[in-house]
Every structure is written in C-alpha cells, then in structure tokens.
Short mmCIF file of C-alpha atoms in Angstrom, two decimals:
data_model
loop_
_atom_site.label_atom_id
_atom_site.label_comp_id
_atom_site.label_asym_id
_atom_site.label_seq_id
_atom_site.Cartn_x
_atom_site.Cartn_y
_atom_site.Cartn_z
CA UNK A 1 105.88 99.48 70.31
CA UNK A 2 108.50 100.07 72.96
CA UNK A 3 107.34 98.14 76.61
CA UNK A 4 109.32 99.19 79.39
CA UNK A 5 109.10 96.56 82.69
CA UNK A 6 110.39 98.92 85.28
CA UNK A 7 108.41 102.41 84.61
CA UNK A 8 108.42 103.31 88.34
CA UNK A 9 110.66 106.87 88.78
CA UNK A 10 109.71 109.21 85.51
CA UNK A 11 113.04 111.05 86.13
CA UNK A 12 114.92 107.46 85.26
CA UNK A 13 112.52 105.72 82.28
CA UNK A 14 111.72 107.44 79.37
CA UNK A 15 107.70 107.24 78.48
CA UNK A 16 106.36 107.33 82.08
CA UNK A 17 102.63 105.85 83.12
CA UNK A 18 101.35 107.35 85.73
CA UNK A 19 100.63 104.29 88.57
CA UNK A 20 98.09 103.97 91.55
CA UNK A 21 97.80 101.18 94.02
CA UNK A 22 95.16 98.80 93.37
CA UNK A 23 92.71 96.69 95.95
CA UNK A 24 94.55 93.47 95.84
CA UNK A 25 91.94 91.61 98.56
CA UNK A 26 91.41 93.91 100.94
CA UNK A 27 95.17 94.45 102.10
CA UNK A 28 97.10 97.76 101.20
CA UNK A 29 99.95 97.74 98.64
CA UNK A 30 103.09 99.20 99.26
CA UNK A 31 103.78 102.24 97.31
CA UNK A 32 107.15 102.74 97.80
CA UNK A 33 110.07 101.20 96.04
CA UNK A 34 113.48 100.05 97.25
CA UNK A 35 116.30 102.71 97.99
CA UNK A 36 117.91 101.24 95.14
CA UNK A 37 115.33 103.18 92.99
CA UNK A 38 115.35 106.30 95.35
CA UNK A 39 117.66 109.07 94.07
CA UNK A 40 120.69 110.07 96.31
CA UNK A 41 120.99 113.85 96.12
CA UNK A 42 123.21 114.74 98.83
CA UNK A 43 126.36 112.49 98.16
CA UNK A 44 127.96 113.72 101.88
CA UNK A 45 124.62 111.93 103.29
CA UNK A 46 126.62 108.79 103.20
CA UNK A 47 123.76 106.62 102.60
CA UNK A 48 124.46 102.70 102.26
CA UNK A 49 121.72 100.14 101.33
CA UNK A 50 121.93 96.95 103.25
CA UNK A 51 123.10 94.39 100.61
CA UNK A 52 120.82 91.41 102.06
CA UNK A 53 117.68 93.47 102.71
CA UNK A 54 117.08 96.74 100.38
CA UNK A 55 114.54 98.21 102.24
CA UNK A 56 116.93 99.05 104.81
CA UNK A 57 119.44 102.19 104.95
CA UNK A 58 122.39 103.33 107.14
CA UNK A 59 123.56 107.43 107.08
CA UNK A 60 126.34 109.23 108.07
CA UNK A 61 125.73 112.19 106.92
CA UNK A 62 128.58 115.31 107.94
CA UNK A 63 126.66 118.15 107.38
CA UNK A 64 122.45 119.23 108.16
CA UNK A 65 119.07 118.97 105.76
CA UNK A 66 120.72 116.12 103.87
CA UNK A 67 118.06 113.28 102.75
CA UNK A 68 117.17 110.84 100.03
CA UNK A 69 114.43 110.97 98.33
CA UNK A 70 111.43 109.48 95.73
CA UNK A 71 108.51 110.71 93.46
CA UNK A 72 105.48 108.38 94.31
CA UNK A 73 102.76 108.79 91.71
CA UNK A 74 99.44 109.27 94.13
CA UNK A 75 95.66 109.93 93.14
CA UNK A 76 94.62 113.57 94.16
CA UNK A 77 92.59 114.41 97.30
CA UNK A 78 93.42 111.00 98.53
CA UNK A 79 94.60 109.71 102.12
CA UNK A 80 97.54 108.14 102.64
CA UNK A 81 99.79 106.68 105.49
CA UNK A 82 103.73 106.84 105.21
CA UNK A 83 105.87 104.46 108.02
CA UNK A 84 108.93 103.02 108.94
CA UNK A 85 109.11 99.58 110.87
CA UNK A 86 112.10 101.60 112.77
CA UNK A 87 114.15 104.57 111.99
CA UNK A 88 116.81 107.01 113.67
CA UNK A 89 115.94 110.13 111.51
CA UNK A 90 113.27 111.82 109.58
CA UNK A 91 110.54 110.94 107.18
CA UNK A 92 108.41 114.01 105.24
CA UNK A 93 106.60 113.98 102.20
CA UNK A 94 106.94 117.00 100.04
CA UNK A 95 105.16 118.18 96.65
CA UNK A 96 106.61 117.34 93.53
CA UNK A 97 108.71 120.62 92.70
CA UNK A 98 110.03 119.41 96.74
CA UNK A 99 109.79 123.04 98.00
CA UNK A 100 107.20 122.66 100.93
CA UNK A 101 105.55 119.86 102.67
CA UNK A 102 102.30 118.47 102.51
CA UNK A 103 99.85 119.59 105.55
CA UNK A 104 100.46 117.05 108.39
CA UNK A 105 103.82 115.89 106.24
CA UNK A 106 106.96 117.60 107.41
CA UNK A 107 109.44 115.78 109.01
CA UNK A 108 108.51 113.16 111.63
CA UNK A 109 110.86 111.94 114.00
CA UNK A 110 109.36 109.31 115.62
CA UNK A 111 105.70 107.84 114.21
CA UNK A 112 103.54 107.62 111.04
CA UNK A 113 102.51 110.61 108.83
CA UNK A 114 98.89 110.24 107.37
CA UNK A 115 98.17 113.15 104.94
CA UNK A 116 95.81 113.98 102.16
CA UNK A 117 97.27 114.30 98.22
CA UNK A 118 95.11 117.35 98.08
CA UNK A 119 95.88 118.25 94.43
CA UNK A 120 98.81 116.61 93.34
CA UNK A 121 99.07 113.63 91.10
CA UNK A 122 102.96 112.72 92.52
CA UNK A 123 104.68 113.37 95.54
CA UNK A 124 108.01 113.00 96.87
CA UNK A 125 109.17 111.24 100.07
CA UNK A 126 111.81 112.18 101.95
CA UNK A 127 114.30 110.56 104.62
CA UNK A 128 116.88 112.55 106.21
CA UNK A 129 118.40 114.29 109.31
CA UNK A 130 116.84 117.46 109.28
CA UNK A 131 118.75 119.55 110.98
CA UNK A 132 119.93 118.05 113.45
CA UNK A 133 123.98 117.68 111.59
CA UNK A 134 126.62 114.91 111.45
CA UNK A 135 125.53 111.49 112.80
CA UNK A 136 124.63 107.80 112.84
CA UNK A 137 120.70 107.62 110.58
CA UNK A 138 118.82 104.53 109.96
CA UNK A 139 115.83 103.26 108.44
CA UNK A 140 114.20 100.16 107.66
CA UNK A 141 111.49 99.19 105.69
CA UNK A 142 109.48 102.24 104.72
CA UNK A 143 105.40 102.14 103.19
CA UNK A 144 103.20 104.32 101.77
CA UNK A 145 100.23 103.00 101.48
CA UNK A 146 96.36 104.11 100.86
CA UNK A 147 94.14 104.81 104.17
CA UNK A 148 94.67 106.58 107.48
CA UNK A 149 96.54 103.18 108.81
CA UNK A 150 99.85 101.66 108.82
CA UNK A 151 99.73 97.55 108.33
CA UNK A 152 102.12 95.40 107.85
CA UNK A 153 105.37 95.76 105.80
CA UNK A 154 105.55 94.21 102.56
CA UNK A 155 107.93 95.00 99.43
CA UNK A 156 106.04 96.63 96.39
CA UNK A 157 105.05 94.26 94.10
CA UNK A 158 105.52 95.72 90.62
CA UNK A 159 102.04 92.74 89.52
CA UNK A 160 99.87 94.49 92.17
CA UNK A 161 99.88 98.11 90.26
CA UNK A 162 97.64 99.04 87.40
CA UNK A 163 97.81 101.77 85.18
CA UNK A 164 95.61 104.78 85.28
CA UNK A 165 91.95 104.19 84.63
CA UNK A 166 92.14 104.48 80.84
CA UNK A 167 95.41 104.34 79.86
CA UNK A 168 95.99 102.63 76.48
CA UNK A 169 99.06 102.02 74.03
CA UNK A 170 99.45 103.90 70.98
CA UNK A 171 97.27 101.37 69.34
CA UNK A 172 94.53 101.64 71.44
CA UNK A 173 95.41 98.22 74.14
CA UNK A 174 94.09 98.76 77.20
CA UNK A 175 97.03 98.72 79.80
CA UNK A 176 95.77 96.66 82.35
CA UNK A 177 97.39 94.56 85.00
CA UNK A 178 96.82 91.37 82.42
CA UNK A 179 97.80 92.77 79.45
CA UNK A 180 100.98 94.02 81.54
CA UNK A 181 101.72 90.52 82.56
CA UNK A 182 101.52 89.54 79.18
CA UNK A 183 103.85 91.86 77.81
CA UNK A 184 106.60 91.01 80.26
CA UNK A 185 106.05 87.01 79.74
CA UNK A 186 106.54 88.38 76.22
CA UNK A 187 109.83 90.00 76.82
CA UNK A 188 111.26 86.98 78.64
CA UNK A 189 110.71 84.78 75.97
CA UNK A 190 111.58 87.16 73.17
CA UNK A 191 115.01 87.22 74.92
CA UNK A 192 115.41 84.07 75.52
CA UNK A 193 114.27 83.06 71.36
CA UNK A 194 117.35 85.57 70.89
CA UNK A 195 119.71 84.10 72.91
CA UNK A 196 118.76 80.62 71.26
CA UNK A 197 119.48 81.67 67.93
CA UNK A 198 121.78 78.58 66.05
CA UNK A 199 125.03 80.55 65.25
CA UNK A 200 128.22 79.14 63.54
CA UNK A 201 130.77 82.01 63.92
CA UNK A 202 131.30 85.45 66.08
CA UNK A 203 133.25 87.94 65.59
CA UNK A 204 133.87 90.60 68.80
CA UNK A 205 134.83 94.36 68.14
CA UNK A 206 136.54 96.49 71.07
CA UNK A 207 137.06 100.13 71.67
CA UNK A 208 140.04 101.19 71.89
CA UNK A 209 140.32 101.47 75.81
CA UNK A 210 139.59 97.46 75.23
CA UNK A 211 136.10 97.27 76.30
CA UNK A 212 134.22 94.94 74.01
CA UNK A 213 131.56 96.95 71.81
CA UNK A 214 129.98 94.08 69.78
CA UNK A 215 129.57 90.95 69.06
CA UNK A 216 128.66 90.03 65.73
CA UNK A 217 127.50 85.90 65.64
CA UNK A 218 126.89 84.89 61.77
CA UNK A 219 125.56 81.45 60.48
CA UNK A 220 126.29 79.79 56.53
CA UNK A 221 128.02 83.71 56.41
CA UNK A 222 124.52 85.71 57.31
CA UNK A 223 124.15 87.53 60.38
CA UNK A 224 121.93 86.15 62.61
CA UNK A 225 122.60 88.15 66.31
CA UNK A 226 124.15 91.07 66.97
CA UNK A 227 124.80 92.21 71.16
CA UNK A 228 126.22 95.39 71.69
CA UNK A 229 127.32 97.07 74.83
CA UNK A 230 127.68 100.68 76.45
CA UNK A 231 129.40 101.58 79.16
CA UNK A 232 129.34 104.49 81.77
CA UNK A 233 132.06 106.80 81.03
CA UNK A 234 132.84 107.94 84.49
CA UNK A 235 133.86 104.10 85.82
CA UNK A 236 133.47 102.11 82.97
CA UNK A 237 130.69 99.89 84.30
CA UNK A 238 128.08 98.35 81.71
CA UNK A 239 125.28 100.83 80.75
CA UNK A 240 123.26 98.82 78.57
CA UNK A 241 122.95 95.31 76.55
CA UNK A 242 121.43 95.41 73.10
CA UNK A 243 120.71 92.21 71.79
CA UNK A 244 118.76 92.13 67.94
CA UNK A 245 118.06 88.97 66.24
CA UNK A 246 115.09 87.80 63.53
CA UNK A 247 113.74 91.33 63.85
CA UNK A 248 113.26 91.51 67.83
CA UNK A 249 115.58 94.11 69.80
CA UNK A 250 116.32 93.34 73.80
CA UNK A 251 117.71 96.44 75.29
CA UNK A 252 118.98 96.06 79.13
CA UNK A 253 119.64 98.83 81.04
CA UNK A 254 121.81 98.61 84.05
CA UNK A 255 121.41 101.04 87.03
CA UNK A 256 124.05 101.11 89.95
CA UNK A 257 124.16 101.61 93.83
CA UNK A 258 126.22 104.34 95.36
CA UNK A 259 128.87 101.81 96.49
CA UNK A 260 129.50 100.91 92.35
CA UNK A 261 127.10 97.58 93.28
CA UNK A 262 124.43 96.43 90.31
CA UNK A 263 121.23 97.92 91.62
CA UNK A 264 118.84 96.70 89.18
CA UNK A 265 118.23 96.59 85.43
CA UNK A 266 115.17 97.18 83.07
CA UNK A 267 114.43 95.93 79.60
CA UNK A 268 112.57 97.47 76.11
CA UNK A 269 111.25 95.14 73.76
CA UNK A 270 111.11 96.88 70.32
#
C-alpha cells in the first residue's frame, strides 16, 4: 500500500482522492490551498509568493488574460463562496476543462463570488488581470468555502478534510479522517525508525556531473540503509529522497516555487 500525505492537486500526485470539506463545529473550512500548490501557467504573469505569508501574491504581469490557477475538488449542485481579504485584480471560477465560467463566476473585480457546483465534481479558480494588460496585481488570502457567506480567513487544514463518503483502500480500510491521521503518524515514525538504523560504514556514489546518487550505509558488512537522490534536470535542484531500510521505503518528493525556493514536499510510505 502506497499512502500519499499531500493528495491535494490530481495533476501533481499520482492516485488522487477526491476531497470535500467537512463540518468541523459549525465553522467553514477553507478549501483552497496555498499558491505554492497553485499552478503558474502564464510565466510573463510574474507572480511572486510572499515568503513570510503564502497566502499572499504580488503580479506584474506584461501582457492581458494572464492568471494562476487551481482545481478544487467540490460536491455537485452545491453552494459555495470564493473571497479575498484584499486584492488588486480578478478572481473567477471556471469548470474543470477551464473553458467557461461558472454562472455568477466570471471574473470579479472587487467582492465575493457565491455560485452553485451545478454538475461538476472539481472546479478551477482563477486569479488574474483580465484584460486589463501590464500592471501592479495583488492578492491576499483567498477562501472557498461551503455556503452563500464569506467568514473569516483561515489556512486549509489538510486534518479538517475527509475523503469521499465511501472511499476505501485497496483492502477494503475505510479512509476516514482517523484512519488518515493514523497513516501519517505512521509515516513519521517509519522515517524516523529508518533514519535510526545502527550503521557502521557508508559508502556514497556520484554521477558524473558530481551530484551524489546514493548512499549505501552497511553494518558487520550487510546493508542496512540505502538513500538515494534525483534531481531536476533543468537546475539541478533535489527531486526526490528515497530512503529503504528493514523493508520500509520513505520516498520525499520536493516541489519548488517560481523563484527556485523549496515550496513544499510530500512523502509515500511503501
């Protein structure tokens, strides 16, 4: 069994799950993500996430209908209420194949959108300048949230979502929000009984550009942990961190920011 933490944007993790917000008390949950998991399609948008708050985003874009964007799973035929604590630009919510708006969801200037799902199961939001050409965008802390009001911001809280009613694992585990929690408690400590591993000896390998490629870390001549590493071709930042010892695999996947900064990272437990 393969448990990925961050399963968020189906266009970056391989086995998706489809997520909805649940009641958590009485107060909405935000839906939306931090721009560092929003994709950046228009590189002459210019956009640059605030390093001490990444719910905030600056634009200078030099040319019109330049946005970033993200695919929000949603429930169908439901209400929903997208805002911005303050922006200078606008905010639309498209379907999924992002070729029209929803009704009541195409760019906003100024104010909330509330719209209806209608059919769709995902949806895409949008942030941009329309077409309105080169100049100075902002936006801080965006929501999405469930119900025909805005309330107040709070960063999405990856313990707050559950799986879709019914979802299970290949052998049949319901994947709800405790058995979730227990799988990532899992992970943590898996890793963590890897990197603890007694070793006497290691032995590194490089490619031939000189980045390492593996570490091999032996004890009484047996191998007990073996870390490997990928890189990204293109700038030769880390791509991923394998890490197998007494049959447990840690894989860490690294994901960047458009100014080369770590964005985040997300690990499978196999």
């Amino acid at each position: 069994m393969t448990y990925i933490r961050t399963i968020w944007n189906d266009r970056i993790v391989e086995n998706p799950l489809t997520y909805y917000m649940r009641d958590n008390g009485g107060s909405n949950i935000n839906l939306l993500p931090p721009f560092t998991e929003w994709e950046f399609n228009h590189p002459s948008f210019n956009p640059v996430i605030d390093p001490q708050d990444d719910y905030k985003l600056t634009a200078s874009p030099n040319e019109s209908f330049r946005w970033v964007q993200v695919r929000v799973p949603v429930l169908p035929n439901t209400v929903y209420t997208l805002s911005t604590q303050a922006r200078y630009g606008y905010i639309a919510v498209f379907n999924e194949s992002i070729t029209e708006s929803l009704p009541g969801a195409a760019y906003n200037a100024s104010g909330n959108i509330t719209f209806n799902s209608g059919e769709h199961e995902a949806v895409f939001v949008l942030f941009g300048n329309s077409g309105d050409g080169p100049g100075a965008y902002h936006i801080t802390h965006p929501q999405l949230e469930l119900g025909s009001a805005a309330t107040t911001f709070g960063p999405r809280k990856h313990y707050q979502l559950s799986p879709a009613p019914g979802a299970t694992t290949q052998v049949g585990t319901p994947l709800n929000a405790a058995n979730l929690n227990k799988l990532e408690i899992g992970v943590q400590q898996a890793h963590h009984m890897i990197l603890g591993l007694d070793t006497d000896a290691s032995t590194p390998s490089y490619h031939a550009n000189g980045q390492l490629y593996q570490i091999v870390e032996t004890k009484d001549g047996g191998v007990i942990r073996t870390t490997t590493y990928t890189y990204n071709p293109a700038d030769g930042s880390l791509s991923t961190e394998t890490v197998s010892g007494n049959g447990v695999t840690v894989t860490t996947t690294y994901s960047y920011n458009p100014d080369g900064t770590l964005g985040g990272e997300t690990k499978a437990f196999t």
